[in-house]
C-alpha positions as a LaTeX table, in Angstrom:
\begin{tabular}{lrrr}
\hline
Residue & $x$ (\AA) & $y$ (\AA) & $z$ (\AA) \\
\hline
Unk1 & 127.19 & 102.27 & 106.78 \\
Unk2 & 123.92 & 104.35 & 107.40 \\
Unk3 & 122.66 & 106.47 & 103.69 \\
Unk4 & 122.35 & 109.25 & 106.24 \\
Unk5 & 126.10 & 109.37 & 106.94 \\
Unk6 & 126.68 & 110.45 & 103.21 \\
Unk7 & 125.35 & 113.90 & 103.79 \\
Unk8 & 126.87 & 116.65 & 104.49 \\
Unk9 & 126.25 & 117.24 & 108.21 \\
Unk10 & 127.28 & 120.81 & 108.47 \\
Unk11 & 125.83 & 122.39 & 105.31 \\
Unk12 & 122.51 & 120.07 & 105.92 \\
Unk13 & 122.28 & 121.97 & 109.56 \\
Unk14 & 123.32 & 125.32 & 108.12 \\
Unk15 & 120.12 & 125.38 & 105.73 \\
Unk16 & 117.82 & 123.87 & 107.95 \\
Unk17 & 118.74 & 126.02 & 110.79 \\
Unk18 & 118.29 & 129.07 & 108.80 \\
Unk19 & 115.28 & 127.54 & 107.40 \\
Unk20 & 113.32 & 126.94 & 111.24 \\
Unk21 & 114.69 & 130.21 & 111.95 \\
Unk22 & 113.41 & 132.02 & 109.51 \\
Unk23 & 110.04 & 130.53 & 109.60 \\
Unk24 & 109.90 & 129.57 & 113.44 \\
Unk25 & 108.67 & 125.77 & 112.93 \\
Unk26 & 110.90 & 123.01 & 114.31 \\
Unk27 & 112.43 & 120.95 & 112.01 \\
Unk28 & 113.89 & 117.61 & 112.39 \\
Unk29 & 115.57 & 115.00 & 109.79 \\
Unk30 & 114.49 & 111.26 & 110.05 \\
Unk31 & 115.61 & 108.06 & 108.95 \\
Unk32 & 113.49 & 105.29 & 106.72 \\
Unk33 & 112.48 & 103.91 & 109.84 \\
Unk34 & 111.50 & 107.34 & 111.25 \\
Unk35 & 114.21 & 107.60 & 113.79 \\
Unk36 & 115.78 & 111.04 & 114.23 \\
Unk37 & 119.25 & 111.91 & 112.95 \\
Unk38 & 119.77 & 115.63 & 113.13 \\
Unk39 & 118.28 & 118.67 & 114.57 \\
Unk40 & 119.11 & 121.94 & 114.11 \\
Unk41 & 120.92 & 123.64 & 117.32 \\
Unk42 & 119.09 & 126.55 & 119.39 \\
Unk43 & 115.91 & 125.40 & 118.11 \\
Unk44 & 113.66 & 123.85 & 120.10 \\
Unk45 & 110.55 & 121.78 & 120.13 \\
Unk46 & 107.12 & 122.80 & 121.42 \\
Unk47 & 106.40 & 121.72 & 124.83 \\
Unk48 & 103.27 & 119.71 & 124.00 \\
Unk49 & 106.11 & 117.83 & 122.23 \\
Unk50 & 108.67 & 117.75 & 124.84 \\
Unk51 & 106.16 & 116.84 & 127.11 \\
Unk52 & 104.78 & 114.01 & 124.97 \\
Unk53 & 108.22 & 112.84 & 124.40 \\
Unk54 & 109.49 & 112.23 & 127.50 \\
Unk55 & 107.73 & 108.86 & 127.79 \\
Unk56 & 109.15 & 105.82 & 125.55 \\
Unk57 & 105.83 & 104.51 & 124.57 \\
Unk58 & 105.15 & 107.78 & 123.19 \\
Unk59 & 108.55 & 108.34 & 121.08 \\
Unk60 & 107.54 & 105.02 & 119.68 \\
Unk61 & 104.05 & 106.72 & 118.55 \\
Unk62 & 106.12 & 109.78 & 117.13 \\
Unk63 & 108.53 & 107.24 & 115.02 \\
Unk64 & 105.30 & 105.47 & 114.00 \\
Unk65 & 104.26 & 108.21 & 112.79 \\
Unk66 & 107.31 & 109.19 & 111.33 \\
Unk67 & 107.92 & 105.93 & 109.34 \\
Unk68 & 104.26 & 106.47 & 107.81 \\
Unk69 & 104.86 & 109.52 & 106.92 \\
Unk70 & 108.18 & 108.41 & 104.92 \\
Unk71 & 106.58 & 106.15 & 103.50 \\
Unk72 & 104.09 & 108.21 & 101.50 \\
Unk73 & 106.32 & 111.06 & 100.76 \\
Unk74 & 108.40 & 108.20 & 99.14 \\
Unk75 & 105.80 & 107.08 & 97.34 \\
Unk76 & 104.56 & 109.64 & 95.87 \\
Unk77 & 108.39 & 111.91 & 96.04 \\
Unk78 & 107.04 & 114.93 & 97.31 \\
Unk79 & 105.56 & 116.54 & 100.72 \\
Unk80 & 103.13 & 114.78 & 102.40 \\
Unk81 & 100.97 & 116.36 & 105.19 \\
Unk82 & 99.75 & 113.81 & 107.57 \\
Unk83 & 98.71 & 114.52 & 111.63 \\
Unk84 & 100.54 & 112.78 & 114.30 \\
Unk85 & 99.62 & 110.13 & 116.68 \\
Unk86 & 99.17 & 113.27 & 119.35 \\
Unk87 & 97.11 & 115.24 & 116.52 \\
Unk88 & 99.05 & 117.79 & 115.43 \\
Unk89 & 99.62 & 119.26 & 111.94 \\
Unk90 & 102.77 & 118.39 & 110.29 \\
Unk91 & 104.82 & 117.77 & 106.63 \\
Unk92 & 107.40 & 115.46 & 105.78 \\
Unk93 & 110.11 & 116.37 & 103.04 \\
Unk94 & 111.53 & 113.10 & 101.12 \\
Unk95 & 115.29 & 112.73 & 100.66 \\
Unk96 & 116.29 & 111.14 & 97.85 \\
Unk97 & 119.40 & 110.30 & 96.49 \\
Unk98 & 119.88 & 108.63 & 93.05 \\
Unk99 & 116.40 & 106.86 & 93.59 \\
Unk100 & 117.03 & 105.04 & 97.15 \\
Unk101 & 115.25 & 106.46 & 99.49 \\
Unk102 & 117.59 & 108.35 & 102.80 \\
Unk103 & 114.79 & 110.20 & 104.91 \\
Unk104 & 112.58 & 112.79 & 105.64 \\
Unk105 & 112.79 & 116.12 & 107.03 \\
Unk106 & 109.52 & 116.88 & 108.78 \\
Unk107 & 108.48 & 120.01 & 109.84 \\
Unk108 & 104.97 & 121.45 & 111.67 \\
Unk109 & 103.52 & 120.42 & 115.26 \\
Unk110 & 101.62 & 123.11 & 114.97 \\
Unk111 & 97.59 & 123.76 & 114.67 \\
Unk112 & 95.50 & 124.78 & 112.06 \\
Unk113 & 92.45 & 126.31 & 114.31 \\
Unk114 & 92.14 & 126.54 & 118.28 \\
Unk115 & 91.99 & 122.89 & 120.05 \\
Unk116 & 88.13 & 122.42 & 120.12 \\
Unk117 & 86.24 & 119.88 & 122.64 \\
Unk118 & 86.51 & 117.59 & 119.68 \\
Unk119 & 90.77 & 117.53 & 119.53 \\
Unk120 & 91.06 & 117.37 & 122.95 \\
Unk121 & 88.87 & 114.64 & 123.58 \\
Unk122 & 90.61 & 112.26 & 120.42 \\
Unk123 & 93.57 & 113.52 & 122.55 \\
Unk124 & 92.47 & 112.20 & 125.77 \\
Unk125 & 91.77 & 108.99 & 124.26 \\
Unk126 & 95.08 & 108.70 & 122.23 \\
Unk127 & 97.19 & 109.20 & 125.62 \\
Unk128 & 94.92 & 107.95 & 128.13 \\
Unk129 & 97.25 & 105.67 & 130.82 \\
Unk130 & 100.18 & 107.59 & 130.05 \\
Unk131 & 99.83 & 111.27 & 130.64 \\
Unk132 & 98.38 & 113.80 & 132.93 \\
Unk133 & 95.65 & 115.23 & 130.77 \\
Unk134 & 95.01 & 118.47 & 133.03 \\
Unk135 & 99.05 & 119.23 & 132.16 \\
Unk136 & 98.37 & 118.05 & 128.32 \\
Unk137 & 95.76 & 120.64 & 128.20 \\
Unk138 & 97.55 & 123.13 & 129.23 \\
Unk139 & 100.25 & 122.87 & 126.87 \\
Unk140 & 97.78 & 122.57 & 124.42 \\
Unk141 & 97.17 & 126.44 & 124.72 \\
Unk142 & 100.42 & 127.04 & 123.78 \\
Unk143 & 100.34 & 125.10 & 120.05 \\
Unk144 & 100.98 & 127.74 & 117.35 \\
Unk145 & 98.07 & 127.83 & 115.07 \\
Unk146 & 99.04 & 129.06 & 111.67 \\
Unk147 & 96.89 & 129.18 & 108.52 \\
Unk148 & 96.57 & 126.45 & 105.49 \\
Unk149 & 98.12 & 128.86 & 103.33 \\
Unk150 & 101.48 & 129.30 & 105.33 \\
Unk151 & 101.75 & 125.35 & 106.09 \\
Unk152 & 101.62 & 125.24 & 102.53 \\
Unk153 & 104.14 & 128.10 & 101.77 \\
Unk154 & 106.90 & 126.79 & 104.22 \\
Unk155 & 106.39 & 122.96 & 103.21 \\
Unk156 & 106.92 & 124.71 & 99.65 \\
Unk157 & 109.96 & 126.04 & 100.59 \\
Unk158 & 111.12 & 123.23 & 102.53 \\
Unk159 & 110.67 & 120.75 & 99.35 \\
Unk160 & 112.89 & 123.48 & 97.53 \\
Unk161 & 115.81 & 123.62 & 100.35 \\
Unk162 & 115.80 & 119.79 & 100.49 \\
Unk163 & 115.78 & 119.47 & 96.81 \\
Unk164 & 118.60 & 122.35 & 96.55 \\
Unk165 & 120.68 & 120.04 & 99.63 \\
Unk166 & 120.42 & 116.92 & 97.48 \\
Unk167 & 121.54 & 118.29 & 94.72 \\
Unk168 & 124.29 & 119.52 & 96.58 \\
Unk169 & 125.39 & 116.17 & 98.40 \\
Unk170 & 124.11 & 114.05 & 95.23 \\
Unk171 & 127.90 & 113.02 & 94.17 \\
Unk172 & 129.31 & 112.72 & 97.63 \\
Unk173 & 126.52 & 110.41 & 98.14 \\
Unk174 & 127.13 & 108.11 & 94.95 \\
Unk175 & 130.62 & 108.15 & 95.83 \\
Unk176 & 130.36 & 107.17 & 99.38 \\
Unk177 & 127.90 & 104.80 & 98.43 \\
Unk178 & 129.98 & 103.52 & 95.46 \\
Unk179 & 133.13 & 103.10 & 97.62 \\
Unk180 & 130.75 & 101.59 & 100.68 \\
Unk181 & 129.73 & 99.32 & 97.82 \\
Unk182 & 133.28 & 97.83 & 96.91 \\
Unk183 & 134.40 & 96.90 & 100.83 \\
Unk184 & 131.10 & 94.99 & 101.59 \\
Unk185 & 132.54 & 93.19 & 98.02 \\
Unk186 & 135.36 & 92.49 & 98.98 \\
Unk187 & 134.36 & 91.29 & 102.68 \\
Unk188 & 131.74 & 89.00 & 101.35 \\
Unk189 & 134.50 & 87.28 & 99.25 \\
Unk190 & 136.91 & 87.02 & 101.62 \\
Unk191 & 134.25 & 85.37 & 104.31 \\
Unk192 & 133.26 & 83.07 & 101.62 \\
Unk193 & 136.90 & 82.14 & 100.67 \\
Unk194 & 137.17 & 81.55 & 104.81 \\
Unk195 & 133.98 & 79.83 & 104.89 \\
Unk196 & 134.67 & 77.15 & 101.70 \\
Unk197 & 138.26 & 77.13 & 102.71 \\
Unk198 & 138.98 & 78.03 & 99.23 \\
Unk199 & 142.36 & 79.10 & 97.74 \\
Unk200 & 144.47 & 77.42 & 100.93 \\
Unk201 & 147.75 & 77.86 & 98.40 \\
Unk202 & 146.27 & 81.21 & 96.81 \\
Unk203 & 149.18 & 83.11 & 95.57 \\
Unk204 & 150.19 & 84.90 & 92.82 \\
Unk205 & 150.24 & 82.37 & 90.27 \\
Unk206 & 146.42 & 82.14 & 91.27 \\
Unk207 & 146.07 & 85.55 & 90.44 \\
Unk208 & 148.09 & 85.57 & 87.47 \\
Unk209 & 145.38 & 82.54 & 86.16 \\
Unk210 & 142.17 & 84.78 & 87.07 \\
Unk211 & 144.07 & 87.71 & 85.60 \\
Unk212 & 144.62 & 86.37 & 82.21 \\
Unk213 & 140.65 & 85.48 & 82.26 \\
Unk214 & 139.57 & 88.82 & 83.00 \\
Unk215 & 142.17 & 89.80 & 79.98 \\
Unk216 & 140.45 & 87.50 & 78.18 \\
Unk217 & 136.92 & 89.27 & 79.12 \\
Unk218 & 138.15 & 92.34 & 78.31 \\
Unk219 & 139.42 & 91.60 & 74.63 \\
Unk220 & 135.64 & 90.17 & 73.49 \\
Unk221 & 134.32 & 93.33 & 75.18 \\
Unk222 & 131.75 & 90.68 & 77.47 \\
Unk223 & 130.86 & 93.38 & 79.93 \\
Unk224 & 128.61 & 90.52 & 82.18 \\
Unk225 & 131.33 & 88.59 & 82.96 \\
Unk226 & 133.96 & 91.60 & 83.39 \\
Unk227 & 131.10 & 92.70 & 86.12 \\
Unk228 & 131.20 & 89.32 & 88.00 \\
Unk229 & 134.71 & 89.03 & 87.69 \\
Unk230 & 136.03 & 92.33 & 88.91 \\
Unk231 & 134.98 & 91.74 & 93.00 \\
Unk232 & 137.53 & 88.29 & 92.81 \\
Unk233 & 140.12 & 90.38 & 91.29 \\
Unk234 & 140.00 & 92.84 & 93.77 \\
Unk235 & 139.55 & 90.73 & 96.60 \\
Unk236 & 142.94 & 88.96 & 95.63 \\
Unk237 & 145.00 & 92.35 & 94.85 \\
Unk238 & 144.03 & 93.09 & 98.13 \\
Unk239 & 144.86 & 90.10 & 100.09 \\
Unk240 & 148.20 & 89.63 & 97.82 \\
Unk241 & 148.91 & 93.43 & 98.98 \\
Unk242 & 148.39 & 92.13 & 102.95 \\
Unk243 & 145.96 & 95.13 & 102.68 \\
Unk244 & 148.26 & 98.01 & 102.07 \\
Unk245 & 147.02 & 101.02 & 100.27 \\
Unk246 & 150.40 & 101.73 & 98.87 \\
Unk247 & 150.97 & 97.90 & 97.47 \\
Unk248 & 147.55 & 97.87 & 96.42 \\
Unk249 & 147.97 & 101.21 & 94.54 \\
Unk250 & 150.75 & 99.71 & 92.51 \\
Unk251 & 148.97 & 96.33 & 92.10 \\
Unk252 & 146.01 & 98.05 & 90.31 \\
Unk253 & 148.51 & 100.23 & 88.38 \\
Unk254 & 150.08 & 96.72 & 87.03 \\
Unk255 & 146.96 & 95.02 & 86.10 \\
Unk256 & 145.76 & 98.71 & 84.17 \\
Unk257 & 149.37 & 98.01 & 82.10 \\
Unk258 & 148.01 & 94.43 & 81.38 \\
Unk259 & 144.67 & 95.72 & 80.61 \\
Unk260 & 146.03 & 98.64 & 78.26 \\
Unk261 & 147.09 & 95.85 & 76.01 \\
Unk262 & 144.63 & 94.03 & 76.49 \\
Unk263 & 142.41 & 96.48 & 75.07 \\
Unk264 & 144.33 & 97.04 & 71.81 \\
Unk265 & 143.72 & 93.58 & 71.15 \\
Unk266 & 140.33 & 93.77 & 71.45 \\
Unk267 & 140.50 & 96.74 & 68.55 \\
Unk268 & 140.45 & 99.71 & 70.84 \\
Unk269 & 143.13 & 102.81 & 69.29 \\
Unk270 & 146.45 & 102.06 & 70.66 \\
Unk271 & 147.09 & 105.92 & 71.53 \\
Unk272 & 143.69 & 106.24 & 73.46 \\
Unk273 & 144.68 & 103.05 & 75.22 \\
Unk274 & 147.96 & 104.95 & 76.23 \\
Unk275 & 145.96 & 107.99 & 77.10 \\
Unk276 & 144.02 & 106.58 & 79.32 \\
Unk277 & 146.32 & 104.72 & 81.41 \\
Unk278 & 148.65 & 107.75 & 81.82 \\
Unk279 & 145.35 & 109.46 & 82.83 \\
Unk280 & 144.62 & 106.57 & 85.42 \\
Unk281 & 148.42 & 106.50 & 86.73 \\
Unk282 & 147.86 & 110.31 & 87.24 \\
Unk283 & 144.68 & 110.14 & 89.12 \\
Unk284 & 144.61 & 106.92 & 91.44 \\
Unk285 & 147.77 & 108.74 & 93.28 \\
Unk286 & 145.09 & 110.61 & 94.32 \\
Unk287 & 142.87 & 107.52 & 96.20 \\
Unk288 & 143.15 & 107.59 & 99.73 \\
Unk289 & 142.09 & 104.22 & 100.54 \\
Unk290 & 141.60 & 100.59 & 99.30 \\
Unk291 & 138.29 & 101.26 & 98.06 \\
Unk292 & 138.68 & 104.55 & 96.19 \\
Unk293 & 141.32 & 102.70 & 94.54 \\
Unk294 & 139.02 & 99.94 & 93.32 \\
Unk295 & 136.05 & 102.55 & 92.26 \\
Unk296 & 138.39 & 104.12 & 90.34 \\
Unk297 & 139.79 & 101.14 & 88.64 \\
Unk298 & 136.04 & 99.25 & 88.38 \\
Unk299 & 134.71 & 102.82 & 86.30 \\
Unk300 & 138.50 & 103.00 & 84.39 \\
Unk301 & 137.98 & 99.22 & 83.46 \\
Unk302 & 133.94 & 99.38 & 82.49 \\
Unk303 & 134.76 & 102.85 & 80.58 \\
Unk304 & 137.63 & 100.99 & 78.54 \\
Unk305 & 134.91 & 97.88 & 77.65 \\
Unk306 & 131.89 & 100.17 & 76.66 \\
Unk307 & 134.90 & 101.52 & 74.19 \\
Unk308 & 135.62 & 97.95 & 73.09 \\
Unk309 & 131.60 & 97.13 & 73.06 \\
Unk310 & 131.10 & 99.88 & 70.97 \\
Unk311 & 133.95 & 99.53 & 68.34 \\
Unk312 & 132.83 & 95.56 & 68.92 \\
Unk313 & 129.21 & 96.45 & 67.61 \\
Unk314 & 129.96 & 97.97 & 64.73 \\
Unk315 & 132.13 & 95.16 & 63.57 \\
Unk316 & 129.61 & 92.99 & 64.22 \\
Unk317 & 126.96 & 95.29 & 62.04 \\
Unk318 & 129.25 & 95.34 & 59.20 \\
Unk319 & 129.92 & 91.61 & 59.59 \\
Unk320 & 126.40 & 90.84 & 59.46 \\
Unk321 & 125.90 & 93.25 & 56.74 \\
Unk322 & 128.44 & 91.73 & 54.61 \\
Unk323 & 127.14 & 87.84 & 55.35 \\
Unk324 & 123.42 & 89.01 & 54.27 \\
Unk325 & 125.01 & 90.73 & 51.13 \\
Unk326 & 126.72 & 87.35 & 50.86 \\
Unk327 & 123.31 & 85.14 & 50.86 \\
Unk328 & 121.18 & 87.84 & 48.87 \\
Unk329 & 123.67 & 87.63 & 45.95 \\
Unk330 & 124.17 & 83.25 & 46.54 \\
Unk331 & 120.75 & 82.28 & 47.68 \\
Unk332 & 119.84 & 80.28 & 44.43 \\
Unk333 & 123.17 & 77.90 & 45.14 \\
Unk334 & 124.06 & 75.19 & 47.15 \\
Unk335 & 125.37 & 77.50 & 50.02 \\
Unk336 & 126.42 & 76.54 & 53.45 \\
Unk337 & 126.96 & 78.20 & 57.03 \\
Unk338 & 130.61 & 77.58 & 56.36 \\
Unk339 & 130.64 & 79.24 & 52.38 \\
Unk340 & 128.81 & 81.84 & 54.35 \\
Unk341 & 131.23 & 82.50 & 57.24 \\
Unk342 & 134.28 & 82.09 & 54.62 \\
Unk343 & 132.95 & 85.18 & 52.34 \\
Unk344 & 133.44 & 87.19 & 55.77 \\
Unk345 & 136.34 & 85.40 & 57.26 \\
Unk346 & 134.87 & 84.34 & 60.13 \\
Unk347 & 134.92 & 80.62 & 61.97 \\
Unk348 & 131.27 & 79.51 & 61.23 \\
Unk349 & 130.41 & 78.79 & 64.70 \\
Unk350 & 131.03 & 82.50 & 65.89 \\
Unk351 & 129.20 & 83.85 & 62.70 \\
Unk352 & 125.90 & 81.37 & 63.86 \\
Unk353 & 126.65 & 83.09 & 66.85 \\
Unk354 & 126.71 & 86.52 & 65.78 \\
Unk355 & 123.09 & 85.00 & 64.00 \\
Unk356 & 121.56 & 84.33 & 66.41 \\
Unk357 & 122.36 & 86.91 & 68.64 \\
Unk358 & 121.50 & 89.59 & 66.52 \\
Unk359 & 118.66 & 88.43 & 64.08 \\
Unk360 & 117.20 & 85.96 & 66.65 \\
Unk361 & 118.31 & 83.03 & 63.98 \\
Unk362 & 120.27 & 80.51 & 62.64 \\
Unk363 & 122.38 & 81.26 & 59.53 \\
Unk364 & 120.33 & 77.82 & 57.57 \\
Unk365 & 117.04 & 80.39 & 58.73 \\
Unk366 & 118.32 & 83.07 & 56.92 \\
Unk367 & 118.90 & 81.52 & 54.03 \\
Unk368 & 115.57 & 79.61 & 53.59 \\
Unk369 & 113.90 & 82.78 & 54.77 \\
Unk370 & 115.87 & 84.65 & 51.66 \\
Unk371 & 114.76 & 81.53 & 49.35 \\
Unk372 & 111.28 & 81.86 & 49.96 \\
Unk373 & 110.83 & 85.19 & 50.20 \\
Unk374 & 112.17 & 85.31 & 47.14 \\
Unk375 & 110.07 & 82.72 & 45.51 \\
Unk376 & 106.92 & 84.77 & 46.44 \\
Unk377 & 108.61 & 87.45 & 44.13 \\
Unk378 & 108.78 & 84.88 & 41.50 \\
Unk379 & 104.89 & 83.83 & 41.70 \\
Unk380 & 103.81 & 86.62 & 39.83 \\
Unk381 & 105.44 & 85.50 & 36.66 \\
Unk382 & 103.51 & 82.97 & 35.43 \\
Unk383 & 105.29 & 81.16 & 32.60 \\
Unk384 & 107.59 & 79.95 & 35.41 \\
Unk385 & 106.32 & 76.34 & 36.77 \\
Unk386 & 106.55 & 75.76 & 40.61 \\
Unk387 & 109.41 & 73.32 & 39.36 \\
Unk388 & 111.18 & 76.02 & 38.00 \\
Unk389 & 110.52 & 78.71 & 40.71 \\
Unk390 & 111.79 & 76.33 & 43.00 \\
Unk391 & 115.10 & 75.64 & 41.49 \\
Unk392 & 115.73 & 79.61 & 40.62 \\
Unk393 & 115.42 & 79.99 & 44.67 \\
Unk394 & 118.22 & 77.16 & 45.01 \\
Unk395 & 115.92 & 74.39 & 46.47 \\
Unk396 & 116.84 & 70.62 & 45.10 \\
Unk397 & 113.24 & 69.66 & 45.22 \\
Unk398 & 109.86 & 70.50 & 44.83 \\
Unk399 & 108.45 & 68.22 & 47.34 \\
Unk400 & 111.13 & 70.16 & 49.98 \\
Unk401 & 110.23 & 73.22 & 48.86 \\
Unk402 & 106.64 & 72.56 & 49.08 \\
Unk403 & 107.31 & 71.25 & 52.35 \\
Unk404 & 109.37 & 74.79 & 53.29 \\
Unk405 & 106.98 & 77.06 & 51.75 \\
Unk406 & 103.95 & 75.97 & 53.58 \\
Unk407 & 105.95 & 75.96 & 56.88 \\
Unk408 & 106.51 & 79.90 & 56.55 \\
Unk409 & 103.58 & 80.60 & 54.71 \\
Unk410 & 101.09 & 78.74 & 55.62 \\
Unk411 & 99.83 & 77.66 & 52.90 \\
Unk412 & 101.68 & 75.44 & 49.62 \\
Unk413 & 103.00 & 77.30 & 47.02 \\
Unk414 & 99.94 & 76.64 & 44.51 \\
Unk415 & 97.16 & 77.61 & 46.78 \\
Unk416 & 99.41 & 80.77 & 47.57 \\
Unk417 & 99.79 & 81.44 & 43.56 \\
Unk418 & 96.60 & 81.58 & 43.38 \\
Unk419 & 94.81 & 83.05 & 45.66 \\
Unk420 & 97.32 & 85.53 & 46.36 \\
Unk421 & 98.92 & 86.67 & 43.26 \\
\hline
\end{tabular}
């Protein structure tokens, strides 16, 4: 489906309307490719336009210079003045909508000063072999010529009425574009189920198999996987449902119970989990098709994990505190990941997870990091051999610790004492 459908027609030829109107330019809105989708009614072109336009080669020109001209607006997201391919003086408006690029509404053929001998013969040149020149010239005559000053005023006010018309259509758009977004989805799973000649006995225990995976998503709060997971769950509510809005409706309602619990698990307030399912059974009643239904349900879902990712983070920043707290206090024994992940009670493979993740290391880092940084705080006392520094900071070994201590440093722990301290 075409960006430009996502407007609203009537309102976007109310404005413009009024605006050509009011100002007595012609106005037209184009596409990306600088085809023409709407212009306003009882307003017509110039007829050095007309004229021009009646050949194809020439409304190729005019697109040409159309696409050019929507390209530089776009670049630089405001009016652009450019001429034409037949010379004339015009502006082109950009439309954007949540930073993809619609169109342009373009607005002049007009003049700046009389046609000189100059203009008219760039103009011969331009449209040699497919016009009449003696009727070109004539039409010529009849160009509006207008000042610098009011170009600039109306392409002023133009930028504002555009601006004022997206902001206007700016949620329609994401919303058609949203829901637009879910049906090519779904298609492109279905043709590749067709084309791999996958899931020849899909049926609900299928479903039930993916469903308790996306559960399973959903409880560790992994948003990535929730993302690339959502499109196959839709895909089979909607084939299971033979495509029925109604079945699909009560499908999605099912899966939100599922999820609701789901949820909880995951540590999420059991009355908010309530409260927003009641919420969702209230408002998907009021999807009219297949894919409001799934736009719905893909923002309920995502809204429900950045709950879970949130609640998730801070157990994970007070896990992490609590396991640092753990090593600062132990550092000088015989520790290991697993006395580590124990004080916490956590399995040590998701704690050297949670590591690594979050500190960009292994839990064994951590703890040699601790050791030597706290060594260096013991080189300033200097009845304390290296021997003895190195056992305080819970190495077995001088040699090892030598060994360490150079590794992070740079430099052995003698040459460090003293030089440095």
């Amino acid at each position: 489906m075409d960006s430009i459908n996502y407007l609203d027609q009537e309102y976007m030829e109310k404005l413009l309307t009024n605006f050509s109107k009011a100002t007595g330019l012609f106005i037209e809105a184009v596409d990306v490719y600088g085809k023409t989708f709407f212009t306003p009614k009882d307003i017509e072109m110039c007829e050095f336009c007309s004229y021009i336009r009646s050949n194809e080669e020439a409304i190729k020109k005019c697109e040409q210079s159309y696409r050019k001209a929507c390209q530089e607006a776009f670049r630089w997201k405001t009016t652009y003045f450019f001429r034409c391919h037949a010379g004339l003086v015009m502006w082109s408006v950009p439309i954007i909508a949540d930073n993809q690029n619609i169109g342009c509404i373009i607005c002049g053929q007009v003049l700046l000063w009389k046609a000189d001998e100059f203009f008219l013969d760039e103009l011969k040149e331009s449209t040699q072999d497919i016009f009449d020149f003696e009727i070109i010239s004539e039409k010529v005559k009849k160009l509006e010529i207008i000042s610098a000053e009011k170009c600039q005023s109306a392409a002023e006010m133009l930028l504002l009425v555009v601006n004022y018309l997206m902001r206007t259509n700016n949620n329609i758009f994401l919303e058609q574009r949203n829901r637009q977004y879910w049906r090519n989805q779904i298609v492109k799973e279905i043709e590749e189920r067709k084309k791999g000649n996958k899931d020849k006995t899909f049926d609900y225990d299928t479903y039930f198999k993916r469903e308790r995976k996306l559960l399973q998503y959903i409880r560790v709060g992994n948003k990535d996987k929730i993302i690339d997971f959502l499109p196959i769950i839709f895909t089979d509510i909607e084939i299971l449902s033979k495509y029925n809005t109604e079945k699909i409706r009560l499908r999605s309602s099912e899966l939100v119970v599922s999820i609701s619990r789901a949820i909880v698990e995951g540590g999420l307030d059991s009355k908010l989990s309530i409260d927003k399912a009641e919420e969702f059974y209230k408002n998907v009643n009021a999807c009219k098709s297949s894919e409001d239904i799934f736009l719905y349900l893909n923002n309920f879902i995502l809204e429900l994990v950045d709950d879970i990712f949130i609640l998730t983070q801070n157990k994970q920043v007070s896990l992490l505190k609590e396991a640092r707290g753990f090593i600062s206090n132990n550092y000088d024994k015989n520790i290991t990941v697993e006395d580590v992940a124990d004080s916490v009670c956590l399995s040590s493979s998701y704690l050297s997870h949670l590591f690594r993740e979050k500190l960009n290391c292994t839990v064994n880092n951590y703890i040699t990091r601790v050791r030597i940084e706290k060594s260096i705080e013991l080189m300033s006392m200097r009845e304390l051999s290296i021997q003895e520094i190195s056992e305080k900071v819970g190495f077995n070994s001088q040699s090892y610790f030598t060994k360490i201590f150079k590794r992070y440093i740079g430099v052995t722990p003698v040459i460090y004492r003293n030089k440095f301290k």
